[in-house]
Amino acid sequence: MSISPPHVPCVAKPLLAVVDDQADIGAFVIEVAEGMGFDTHQSMSAAEYFDAAAQKTPDVLVLDIVMPEMDGIELVNRLEQSPHPPLVILMSGYAGQYIVPVQEKANRDGLQVIGTLEKPFRLEELQVLLTRAMSLLDR
């Protein structure tokens, strides 16, 4: 007689997407997020992000504001039209020059920006924001 282990339901991990034209920064965010229990997807452009999001909408989006082609500001404008937009973490290497106005606009227009990162950022700063995202998603 064989005894089967009890059925344990598979709980899906939250999906985090990072959009940054700097591959090394995106890879760093991905590595940290996966270590904290997220499934992940990295995009180098807004167009690549929207292709992936058409398959599965992320729960959290880490978004660089300054990128070629469609920048983070335009991407935020498109996210505002989404029926279920992700939680957003904004990042930029321009010392808040872009972060503050984009964050204010996003929050005013219904997106939930849970934090910001100024490049270069420390591991601990990213971990705090990802922990906040996990906490909000668990509610």
mmCIF file of C-alpha atoms in Angstrom:
data_model
loop_
_atom_site.group_PDB
_atom_site.id
_atom_site.type_symbol
_atom_site.label_atom_id
_atom_site.label_comp_id
_atom_site.label_asym_id
_atom_site.label_seq_id
_atom_site.Cartn_x
_atom_site.Cartn_y
_atom_site.Cartn_z
ATOM 1 C CA MET A 1 0.000 0.000 0.000
ATOM 2 C CA SER A 2 1.413 3.345 -0.968
ATOM 3 C CA ILE A 3 0.668 6.521 0.863
ATOM 4 C CA SER A 4 0.395 9.686 -1.202
ATOM 5 C CA PRO A 5 1.595 12.968 0.205
ATOM 6 C CA PRO A 6 -1.185 15.435 0.967
ATOM 7 C CA HIS A 7 -2.123 17.708 -1.898
ATOM 8 C CA VAL A 8 -0.524 21.104 -1.504
ATOM 9 C CA PRO A 9 -2.013 23.741 -3.791
ATOM 10 C CA CYS A 10 0.441 25.572 -5.986
ATOM 11 C CA VAL A 11 0.527 29.210 -5.009
ATOM 12 C CA ALA A 12 1.601 31.473 -7.834
ATOM 13 C CA LYS A 13 4.409 33.867 -7.092
ATOM 14 C CA PRO A 14 3.756 37.534 -7.806
ATOM 15 C CA LEU A 15 5.174 38.712 -11.126
ATOM 16 C CA LEU A 16 7.625 41.605 -11.152
ATOM 17 C CA ALA A 17 8.607 43.271 -14.414
ATOM 18 C CA VAL A 18 11.542 45.617 -14.766
ATOM 19 C CA VAL A 19 11.858 48.023 -17.683
ATOM 20 C CA ASP A 20 15.284 49.583 -18.046
ATOM 21 C CA ASP A 21 17.467 50.131 -21.082
ATOM 22 C CA GLN A 22 20.522 49.415 -18.903
ATOM 23 C CA ALA A 23 20.700 45.608 -18.902
ATOM 24 C CA ASP A 24 22.969 45.387 -15.855
ATOM 25 C CA ILE A 25 20.607 47.368 -13.645
ATOM 26 C CA GLY A 26 17.627 45.354 -14.836
ATOM 27 C CA ALA A 27 19.519 42.114 -14.176
ATOM 28 C CA PHE A 28 20.380 43.288 -10.648
ATOM 29 C CA VAL A 29 16.720 44.080 -9.882
ATOM 30 C CA ILE A 30 15.689 40.692 -11.306
ATOM 31 C CA GLU A 31 18.254 38.800 -9.215
ATOM 32 C CA VAL A 32 17.150 40.507 -5.995
ATOM 33 C CA ALA A 33 13.441 40.105 -6.781
ATOM 34 C CA GLU A 34 13.788 36.396 -7.560
ATOM 35 C CA GLY A 35 15.669 35.917 -4.289
ATOM 36 C CA MET A 36 12.721 37.528 -2.501
ATOM 37 C CA GLY A 37 10.125 35.220 -4.065
ATOM 38 C CA PHE A 38 8.996 36.997 -7.235
ATOM 39 C CA ASP A 39 8.663 35.561 -10.704
ATOM 40 C CA THR A 40 10.273 38.094 -13.016
ATOM 41 C CA HIS A 41 10.490 39.486 -16.494
ATOM 42 C CA GLN A 42 13.053 41.948 -17.811
ATOM 43 C CA SER A 43 12.378 44.315 -20.700
ATOM 44 C CA MET A 44 14.833 46.681 -22.335
ATOM 45 C CA SER A 45 12.101 48.939 -23.754
ATOM 46 C CA ALA A 46 8.496 49.946 -23.214
ATOM 47 C CA ALA A 47 7.465 48.123 -26.406
ATOM 48 C CA GLU A 48 9.042 44.908 -25.119
ATOM 49 C CA TYR A 49 7.243 45.401 -21.789
ATOM 50 C CA PHE A 50 3.830 45.787 -23.435
ATOM 51 C CA ASP A 51 4.398 42.640 -25.512
ATOM 52 C CA ALA A 52 5.128 40.660 -22.340
ATOM 53 C CA ALA A 53 2.321 42.326 -20.342
ATOM 54 C CA ALA A 54 -0.162 41.330 -23.043
ATOM 55 C CA GLN A 55 0.549 37.704 -22.048
ATOM 56 C CA LYS A 56 0.526 38.290 -18.286
ATOM 57 C CA THR A 57 0.098 41.574 -16.439
ATOM 58 C CA PRO A 58 2.755 42.036 -13.777
ATOM 59 C CA ASP A 59 1.861 42.705 -10.166
ATOM 60 C CA VAL A 60 4.815 45.055 -9.718
ATOM 61 C CA LEU A 61 6.651 47.203 -12.252
ATOM 62 C CA VAL A 62 10.108 48.649 -11.641
ATOM 63 C CA LEU A 63 10.386 51.374 -14.246
ATOM 64 C CA ASP A 64 13.275 53.527 -15.412
ATOM 65 C CA ILE A 65 11.969 56.932 -16.390
ATOM 66 C CA VAL A 66 14.618 58.000 -18.911
ATOM 67 C CA MET A 67 14.821 55.595 -21.865
ATOM 68 C CA PRO A 68 15.065 55.941 -25.643
ATOM 69 C CA GLU A 69 11.973 55.581 -27.841
ATOM 70 C CA MET A 70 9.076 55.509 -25.379
ATOM 71 C CA ASP A 71 10.276 56.815 -22.034
ATOM 72 C CA GLY A 72 8.920 56.001 -18.603
ATOM 73 C CA ILE A 73 6.650 59.049 -18.613
ATOM 74 C CA GLU A 74 4.837 57.805 -21.710
ATOM 75 C CA LEU A 75 4.683 54.298 -20.264
ATOM 76 C CA VAL A 76 3.096 55.687 -17.080
ATOM 77 C CA ASN A 77 0.519 57.497 -19.229
ATOM 78 C CA ARG A 78 -0.421 54.186 -20.876
ATOM 79 C CA LEU A 79 -0.519 52.334 -17.548
ATOM 80 C CA GLU A 80 -3.017 54.854 -16.212
ATOM 81 C CA GLN A 81 -5.479 53.577 -18.818
ATOM 82 C CA SER A 82 -5.110 49.957 -17.709
ATOM 83 C CA PRO A 83 -8.001 48.426 -15.746
ATOM 84 C CA HIS A 84 -5.550 46.635 -13.381
ATOM 85 C CA PRO A 85 -2.252 48.527 -13.340
ATOM 86 C CA PRO A 86 0.682 47.107 -11.392
ATOM 87 C CA LEU A 87 2.220 48.618 -8.298
ATOM 88 C CA VAL A 88 4.995 50.887 -9.544
ATOM 89 C CA ILE A 89 8.529 51.603 -8.388
ATOM 90 C CA LEU A 90 10.099 54.484 -10.316
ATOM 91 C CA MET A 91 13.830 54.823 -10.835
ATOM 92 C CA SER A 92 16.084 57.355 -12.506
ATOM 93 C CA GLY A 93 19.705 58.385 -12.637
ATOM 94 C CA TYR A 94 18.806 62.057 -12.798
ATOM 95 C CA ALA A 95 18.674 62.779 -9.046
ATOM 96 C CA GLY A 96 14.952 63.267 -8.671
ATOM 97 C CA GLN A 97 14.719 65.678 -11.584
ATOM 98 C CA TYR A 98 12.185 63.387 -13.253
ATOM 99 C CA ILE A 99 11.090 61.121 -10.420
ATOM 100 C CA VAL A 100 9.122 63.644 -8.362
ATOM 101 C CA PRO A 101 6.931 65.059 -11.158
ATOM 102 C CA VAL A 102 6.276 61.614 -12.653
ATOM 103 C CA GLN A 103 5.416 60.195 -9.213
ATOM 104 C CA GLU A 104 3.030 63.066 -8.490
ATOM 105 C CA LYS A 105 1.303 62.693 -11.866
ATOM 106 C CA ALA A 106 1.050 58.910 -11.562
ATOM 107 C CA ASN A 107 -0.442 59.074 -8.077
ATOM 108 C CA ARG A 108 -2.835 61.836 -9.115
ATOM 109 C CA ASP A 109 -3.998 59.737 -12.067
ATOM 110 C CA GLY A 110 -4.658 56.556 -10.087
ATOM 111 C CA LEU A 111 -1.416 54.568 -10.223
ATOM 112 C CA GLN A 112 0.026 53.375 -6.951
ATOM 113 C CA VAL A 113 3.688 54.382 -6.852
ATOM 114 C CA ILE A 114 5.057 52.599 -3.809
ATOM 115 C CA GLY A 115 8.530 54.117 -3.935
ATOM 116 C CA THR A 116 11.398 55.514 -5.912
ATOM 117 C CA LEU A 117 15.048 54.663 -6.502
ATOM 118 C CA GLU A 118 17.744 57.101 -7.548
ATOM 119 C CA LYS A 119 20.529 55.403 -9.498
ATOM 120 C CA PRO A 120 22.892 54.232 -8.262
ATOM 121 C CA PHE A 121 20.828 52.714 -5.464
ATOM 122 C CA ARG A 122 21.807 50.331 -2.699
ATOM 123 C CA LEU A 123 20.634 46.756 -2.342
ATOM 124 C CA GLU A 124 18.885 47.619 0.923
ATOM 125 C CA GLU A 125 16.830 50.369 -0.732
ATOM 126 C CA LEU A 126 15.563 47.928 -3.352
ATOM 127 C CA GLN A 127 14.828 45.249 -0.753
ATOM 128 C CA VAL A 128 12.736 47.677 1.315
ATOM 129 C CA LEU A 129 10.578 48.542 -1.708
ATOM 130 C CA LEU A 130 10.187 44.914 -2.786
ATOM 131 C CA THR A 131 9.200 43.955 0.766
ATOM 132 C CA ARG A 132 6.610 46.759 0.697
ATOM 133 C CA ALA A 133 5.293 45.438 -2.627
ATOM 134 C CA MET A 134 4.998 41.878 -1.265
ATOM 135 C CA SER A 135 3.158 43.190 1.782
ATOM 136 C CA LEU A 136 0.676 45.154 -0.338
ATOM 137 C CA LEU A 137 0.094 42.178 -2.616
ATOM 138 C CA ASP A 138 -0.598 39.888 0.354
ATOM 139 C CA ARG A 139 -3.537 42.045 1.436
#
